[in-house]
Amino acid sequence: MGATPSSHEHIEKYKYAEKKMPYRSEKLIISKSEKKTLDQWIESSLEAKDVENDKEEWSPTEKPVKVIFDTDIGTDVDDALALLFLLHLPKSEVELMGVTTVYGHTNLRAKVASAILDAYQENSGSDSQIPVFAGEGIPIGTHRPVWHTGTEGVGLFDLKQIDEMKLVDPGLPKDRYKAAKFIVETVNEHPGDIVLIGLGALTNIAIALKMDPNLPKLVKRFTYMGMGHRLKESQSSLYPFQSPDSTYAPGNVYVNYPNHNLSSDTMAAVRAFQSDMTTYVVNDAVTNKLWFNGPACKQLCKSRFPPENKVVGNLLGNWLYYRTSIFFKEVDGTCPHDALAVSEAIFPHRFVKYARGHLMVHEWAGFTSFVLDPKGPHRIGVSVDRDGFLDFLKEKLLLNNIADEDPKDGESKDGDVEAPSDEVKTLKEIKPETVVEVEEKDQSENVRSDD
């Protein structure tokens, strides 16, 4: 194993750090070294004899899949939905080894995850505790400041508690790399059996790879929720433009927009995808086909049992109210990006079809380029069984107790989004955005938190 980083040693000098611009306004930059690698991939792709898209089929697991859940839980509610979904899967199918949190206020995120797990374990009567580790909150390298909505923890804790949870991070605790250490130790204890699930920035996983360069050979697979849609227009003359409607073919370079997870820590993503772990990318092209709303969504918001559903229902209700308030129109549901990623981590190919090849994360902004290759380590989502997955998700979230009609007896009617009864003032008091960023002049110590 490699040495454990100290202080902020994980932070790299990011060459695009000064290139500040709003998210999604970036334009593609391909460096000379990146072009050289892409050209090699193109040559390999053209020489390949079998370049058909995903022909692999899902088959039931013979033993429980051991997973590590790395997450930025607490902002968008999809992480909480994903964790609830995972907890409700049969123990014969999955074993949750632990939860690690990443990005920004990781201690607060860990408290959110723990609230869900504690409620679940209270109901299950299990004596074994699922460990939760607050991981690294400061990115390795990105041009973007760390972004929070300010709703993190709302619905579970009061504002004073939330502020106290923020104070202890992202400071300099002695065990700031404990999440990465946990990943390394767990994978080494179970070589070939651990599936890493990444649902946020890849900071913890990149640090773990630095600690143990042999990790990619020991991980069963890595399933990641990330990668934007294909570019709608050409942004480079280096390769022929491939429109979003074109099918994957050998020798072409398919460029995709950045998405939040990748660009939250661009250099961590670069390192993770350079490692050549067997990787499944559950991307926006498939997750954006999904929408969790209607009776099942309302039922979860109002749920009081089991206890873990009550916790996640509170988070979901607050999230929908927050989104409704900032968009000035009803938001009656949410996209379960991360739940689909969890499903595919445990049951690969069950609901998503993939293209296999090589995926490059560009150092600028988290753009990605994909080249088809049947021997490549990366699979990216191409299509999804939308209805099949949503039915499966609702079944597991609500434990088969799905209402056929809208809630009644004073509950919200169609077209209404009710404010959670005890949280209206709380949501009005918070600011819509929280920024935590590393000062460029002194990356080793100075951290600014604007709450």
XYZ file of C-alpha atoms in Angstrom:
451
model
C 0.000 0.000 0.000
C 1.058 3.588 -0.555
C 1.528 6.119 2.219
C -1.444 7.823 3.812
C -1.631 11.514 2.792
C -1.176 14.072 5.551
C -2.973 17.396 6.047
C -4.150 18.599 2.596
C -1.543 16.570 0.733
C -4.239 15.115 -1.513
C -4.829 18.513 -3.167
C -3.050 18.890 -6.509
C -2.021 22.045 -8.311
C -4.882 22.205 -10.779
C -3.820 23.980 -13.947
C -7.316 25.292 -14.630
C -7.934 26.567 -11.083
C -8.006 30.213 -12.193
C -10.374 29.542 -15.087
C -13.512 30.558 -13.217
C -16.860 30.445 -14.977
C -20.410 29.368 -14.196
C -21.223 25.679 -14.234
C -22.410 24.496 -17.677
C -20.942 27.498 -19.468
C -17.609 25.706 -20.054
C -16.312 24.758 -23.496
C -14.341 21.626 -24.310
C -10.536 21.661 -24.090
C -8.536 18.599 -25.217
C -4.872 18.639 -24.212
C -2.074 17.183 -26.365
C -1.603 14.224 -24.023
C -5.340 13.551 -23.997
C -5.433 13.631 -27.803
C -2.562 11.156 -27.954
C -4.473 8.726 -25.745
C -7.698 9.191 -27.711
C -5.855 8.489 -30.972
C -4.537 5.235 -29.509
C -8.051 4.253 -28.447
C -9.390 5.020 -31.932
C -6.790 2.759 -33.501
C -7.639 -0.059 -31.086
C -11.359 0.450 -31.721
C -10.935 0.172 -35.497
C -8.942 -3.037 -35.113
C -11.540 -4.688 -32.871
C -13.556 -7.485 -34.432
C -16.577 -7.395 -32.158
C -17.798 -3.941 -31.243
C -21.524 -4.517 -30.733
C -23.111 -2.725 -27.808
C -23.946 -4.526 -24.585
C -24.761 -8.199 -25.116
C -24.391 -9.171 -21.465
C -27.486 -10.213 -19.557
C -28.438 -9.882 -15.922
C -28.494 -13.037 -13.826
C -29.480 -13.410 -10.142
C -26.656 -13.234 -7.618
C -25.460 -16.498 -6.098
C -24.293 -14.787 -2.907
C -24.788 -11.346 -1.361
C -22.922 -8.566 -3.184
C -20.694 -6.667 -0.752
C -20.894 -2.923 -1.389
C -19.351 0.316 -0.122
C -21.681 3.304 -0.510
C -19.697 6.527 -1.190
C -22.100 9.459 -1.226
C -22.735 13.199 -1.005
C -26.004 12.453 0.787
C -27.905 15.369 2.262
C -28.291 17.725 -0.697
C -30.372 16.241 -3.540
C -32.660 13.637 -1.959
C -31.722 10.969 -4.507
C -28.821 9.720 -2.316
C -31.216 9.163 0.588
C -33.659 7.343 -1.700
C -30.772 5.208 -2.949
C -29.714 4.280 0.586
C -33.295 3.406 1.566
C -33.644 1.311 -1.586
C -30.398 -0.512 -0.759
C -31.458 -1.218 2.834
C -34.745 -2.730 1.657
C -33.110 -5.232 -0.700
C -32.977 -8.835 0.592
C -29.895 -9.725 2.645
C -29.450 -12.685 0.322
C -28.684 -10.190 -2.456
C -26.599 -7.437 -0.866
C -24.412 -6.726 2.162
C -23.716 -3.072 2.962
C -20.162 -2.962 4.317
C -20.186 0.738 5.126
C -21.025 4.280 4.080
C -18.465 6.990 3.292
C -19.385 10.620 2.723
C -17.729 13.078 0.378
C -17.826 16.710 -0.794
C -18.133 19.766 1.396
C -19.680 19.286 4.830
C -18.965 15.564 5.069
C -19.582 15.371 8.802
C -23.113 16.718 8.325
C -23.615 14.283 5.451
C -22.455 11.420 7.700
C -25.040 12.451 10.317
C -27.779 12.311 7.669
C -26.678 8.824 6.591
C -26.469 7.708 10.222
C -30.005 8.945 10.921
C -31.338 6.694 8.163
C -29.213 3.719 9.231
C -30.058 4.128 12.917
C -33.766 4.196 12.148
C -33.415 1.101 9.970
C -31.422 -0.825 12.567
C -33.872 0.170 15.309
C -36.643 -1.449 13.298
C -34.668 -4.492 12.143
C -33.414 -5.341 15.624
C -29.925 -5.962 14.277
C -27.025 -5.761 16.730
C -24.425 -5.147 14.037
C -23.823 -1.488 13.225
C -23.157 -0.411 9.644
C -20.134 1.919 9.874
C -20.333 5.471 8.555
C -17.195 7.499 7.824
C -17.104 11.241 7.194
C -14.651 11.526 4.326
C -12.740 14.253 2.545
C -14.713 17.407 1.814
C -12.088 19.390 -0.098
C -11.603 18.433 -3.766
C -8.291 17.317 -5.228
C -8.655 19.731 -8.134
C -11.527 21.609 -9.776
C -12.360 25.083 -11.063
C -15.670 25.033 -9.179
C -16.266 26.091 -5.566
C -17.896 23.470 -3.365
C -21.642 24.023 -3.574
C -24.407 23.373 -1.050
C -28.092 24.225 -1.263
C -28.254 25.040 2.444
C -30.938 22.397 2.948
C -28.464 19.749 4.128
C -29.825 18.185 7.308
C -33.078 20.173 7.271
C -35.950 17.932 8.324
C -33.722 15.884 10.633
C -31.877 18.458 12.749
C -32.519 22.013 13.895
C -30.404 24.876 12.523
C -28.187 25.078 15.615
C -27.340 21.390 15.336
C -26.634 21.759 11.628
C -24.293 24.705 12.231
C -22.431 22.694 14.881
C -22.035 19.795 12.462
C -20.600 22.156 9.865
C -18.041 23.606 12.287
C -16.059 20.386 12.560
C -15.523 20.110 8.847
C -13.959 20.593 6.441
C -11.263 21.368 9.014
C -8.286 19.227 9.792
C -9.270 16.242 11.941
C -6.543 13.647 12.404
C -8.723 11.060 10.725
C -9.712 13.167 7.711
C -8.745 10.252 5.435
C -10.555 7.594 7.444
C -13.108 7.063 4.648
C -10.375 6.324 2.111
C -8.617 4.085 4.654
C -11.850 2.189 5.190
C -12.206 1.645 1.436
C -8.631 0.344 1.159
C -8.867 -1.921 4.203
C -12.262 -3.362 3.259
C -11.263 -4.111 -0.328
C -8.060 -5.803 0.839
C -9.977 -7.867 3.393
C -12.372 -9.055 0.672
C -10.333 -9.169 -2.560
C -12.485 -9.588 -5.647
C -15.738 -9.227 -3.716
C -16.272 -5.506 -3.107
C -18.400 -3.347 -5.399
C -17.654 0.360 -4.973
C -20.664 2.624 -5.469
C -19.820 6.265 -6.199
C -22.679 8.775 -6.005
C -20.804 12.064 -5.681
C -17.371 13.545 -6.172
C -14.658 10.900 -6.419
C -12.319 12.418 -3.830
C -12.401 9.524 -1.340
C -11.963 6.918 -4.047
C -9.080 8.790 -5.690
C -7.306 9.097 -2.323
C -7.868 5.378 -1.724
C -6.308 4.608 -5.121
C -3.290 6.698 -4.160
C -2.995 4.850 -0.846
C -3.127 1.482 -2.597
C -2.306 1.503 -6.332
C -3.186 -2.206 -6.453
C -6.815 -1.461 -5.579
C -8.198 -1.675 -9.157
C -7.127 -5.330 -9.317
C -8.891 -6.112 -6.046
C -12.226 -4.337 -6.646
C -14.975 -6.492 -8.144
C -16.358 -3.488 -10.025
C -17.006 0.205 -9.628
C -20.444 1.645 -10.392
C -20.631 5.408 -10.746
C -23.482 7.864 -11.165
C -22.033 10.569 -13.379
C -21.348 11.857 -16.912
C -23.541 14.308 -18.773
C -25.354 14.036 -22.087
C -23.571 14.080 -25.425
C -22.611 17.469 -26.808
C -25.345 19.074 -28.915
C -22.845 20.909 -31.078
C -19.208 20.537 -32.032
C -16.750 22.199 -29.650
C -13.543 20.854 -31.194
C -12.204 20.392 -34.711
C -9.934 17.521 -33.653
C -12.542 14.814 -34.273
C -15.717 14.552 -36.362
C -18.757 15.637 -34.368
C -21.080 12.838 -33.250
C -24.613 14.063 -32.622
C -26.641 12.861 -29.633
C -28.804 10.798 -31.992
C -25.957 8.897 -33.638
C -25.354 5.275 -32.651
C -22.036 4.114 -31.238
C -19.621 2.933 -33.921
C -15.916 1.963 -33.960
C -13.338 4.704 -34.388
C -15.508 7.607 -33.289
C -15.032 9.897 -30.299
C -18.243 10.648 -28.406
C -17.927 13.751 -26.221
C -20.203 14.414 -23.269
C -20.977 17.488 -21.215
C -19.709 17.714 -17.630
C -22.110 16.871 -14.852
C -22.113 17.949 -11.215
C -20.544 14.794 -9.780
C -17.612 14.699 -12.191
C -16.798 18.393 -12.122
C -17.166 18.635 -8.340
C -13.681 17.117 -8.231
C -12.424 16.855 -11.778
C -8.938 15.606 -10.927
C -10.302 12.904 -8.628
C -12.462 11.699 -11.518
C -9.463 11.777 -13.870
C -7.482 9.606 -11.446
C -10.344 7.169 -10.848
C -10.985 6.562 -14.550
C -7.291 6.332 -15.370
C -7.047 3.423 -12.918
C -8.860 1.121 -15.360
C -11.124 -0.416 -12.731
C -13.955 -2.390 -14.261
C -16.460 0.455 -14.300
C -20.164 0.881 -14.984
C -21.249 4.484 -15.584
C -24.919 5.147 -14.929
C -25.101 8.466 -16.728
C -27.569 11.273 -17.314
C -28.541 9.698 -20.644
C -30.319 6.918 -18.732
C -31.143 8.452 -15.342
C -32.901 11.462 -16.850
C -35.471 9.109 -18.321
C -36.733 8.480 -14.775
C -39.101 10.482 -12.563
C -40.344 9.370 -9.150
C -43.674 11.066 -8.418
C -47.382 10.346 -8.018
C -49.009 8.283 -5.260
C -45.831 6.415 -4.312
C -43.896 9.660 -3.855
C -46.673 11.217 -1.769
C -46.977 8.048 0.271
C -43.280 8.101 1.129
C -43.456 11.790 2.100
C -46.220 10.975 4.593
C -44.750 7.672 5.766
C -44.427 7.040 9.489
C -43.400 3.393 9.359
C -40.949 1.743 9.109
C -38.746 4.301 10.904
C -36.250 4.623 8.055
C -39.099 5.538 5.690
C -40.161 8.289 8.067
C -36.633 9.753 8.015
C -36.309 9.609 4.228
C -39.896 10.807 3.820
C -39.040 13.926 5.829
C -36.021 14.563 3.611
C -38.087 14.008 0.467
C -40.869 16.341 1.607
C -38.389 19.093 2.429
C -36.589 18.638 -0.881
C -39.794 18.928 -2.922
C -40.861 21.994 -0.953
C -37.438 23.586 -1.459
C -37.465 22.888 -5.203
C -41.004 24.221 -5.515
C -39.996 27.421 -3.707
C -36.948 28.154 -5.870
C -38.624 27.377 -9.216
C -41.898 29.156 -8.335
C -43.897 26.204 -9.630
C -44.909 22.841 -8.301
C -42.200 20.184 -8.226
C -44.088 16.991 -7.465
C -41.290 14.462 -7.836
C -37.593 13.844 -8.189
C -35.169 11.983 -10.437
C -33.842 8.823 -8.723
C -30.394 9.020 -10.375
C -28.570 7.318 -7.521
C -31.115 4.583 -6.896
C -30.635 3.378 -10.476
C -26.865 3.359 -9.925
C -27.293 1.268 -6.771
C -29.546 -1.161 -8.620
C -27.010 -1.567 -11.417
C -24.159 -1.981 -8.927
C -25.882 -5.023 -7.475
C -27.730 -6.257 -10.566
C -25.631 -5.107 -13.556
C -27.502 -5.173 -16.884
C -30.861 -5.711 -15.205
C -32.371 -2.399 -16.284
C -29.588 -0.612 -18.209
C -27.969 -1.475 -21.528
C -24.385 -0.302 -22.022
C -21.751 0.494 -24.604
C -18.299 -0.824 -23.700
C -15.024 0.936 -24.351
C -12.693 3.563 -22.927
C -13.931 6.659 -21.114
C -11.654 9.646 -20.587
C -12.425 12.361 -18.059
C -10.811 15.536 -19.401
C -8.837 17.628 -16.942
C -10.819 20.706 -17.894
C -14.264 20.864 -16.261
C -15.091 17.158 -16.327
C -15.973 16.775 -20.001
C -15.745 13.114 -21.039
C -14.850 11.349 -24.271
C -15.818 7.771 -25.052
C -14.424 5.376 -27.668
C -16.040 2.003 -28.349
C -13.859 -1.065 -27.641
C -15.040 -4.567 -26.599
C -11.961 -4.930 -24.381
C -12.275 -1.543 -22.678
C -12.715 -1.321 -18.884
C -15.626 1.129 -18.991
C -19.306 0.649 -19.740
C -21.576 3.655 -20.181
C -25.355 3.621 -20.081
C -27.166 3.732 -23.420
C -30.773 2.839 -22.599
C -32.910 1.984 -19.587
C -36.028 -0.058 -18.886
C -37.790 2.937 -17.363
C -41.052 1.350 -16.269
C -39.391 -1.831 -15.066
C -36.989 0.033 -12.828
C -39.545 2.490 -11.435
C -41.858 -0.379 -10.493
C -38.941 -2.166 -8.816
C -37.906 1.020 -6.984
C -41.398 1.739 -5.639
C -41.796 -1.861 -4.540
C -38.583 -1.740 -2.503
C -38.969 1.771 -1.101
C -42.490 1.094 0.158
C -41.982 -2.617 0.915
C -44.729 -3.664 -1.515
C -47.267 -1.479 0.306
C -47.960 0.884 -2.594
C -51.119 2.951 -2.499
C -53.302 2.822 -5.605
C -54.871 6.201 -4.960
C -53.713 9.648 -3.968
C -53.445 10.365 -0.219
C -56.701 11.447 1.415
C -57.945 12.613 4.803
C -56.430 16.065 4.681
C -53.249 15.053 2.872
C -52.063 16.838 -0.246
C -54.235 16.568 -3.334
C -53.079 16.314 -6.921
C -51.279 19.463 -7.932
C -50.368 20.508 -4.379
C -47.038 20.353 -2.611
C -47.500 20.789 1.100
C -44.774 22.322 3.221
C -43.647 19.880 5.930
C -45.552 21.086 8.983
C -42.574 21.811 11.254
C -40.099 22.934 8.650
C -41.629 25.978 6.953
C -39.808 28.534 9.073
C -36.602 26.526 8.920
C -36.581 26.531 5.149
C -37.299 30.256 5.030
C -34.403 30.989 7.365
C -31.712 29.152 5.428
C -29.737 30.690 2.611
C -30.079 28.958 -0.751
C -26.396 28.337 -1.270
C -23.455 27.447 0.911
C -19.926 27.687 -0.429
C -16.836 26.000 0.936
C -13.709 26.556 -1.062
C -9.972 26.294 -0.679
C -8.083 29.555 -0.953
C -5.748 29.323 -3.935
C -2.813 31.053 -2.217
C -2.507 28.513 0.563
C -4.164 25.213 -0.165
C -2.716 23.524 2.896
C -4.604 25.415 5.569
C -7.021 28.146 4.519
C -10.627 27.097 4.162
C -13.441 29.618 3.834
C -17.018 28.797 4.708
C -19.669 31.274 3.631
C -22.917 30.141 5.204
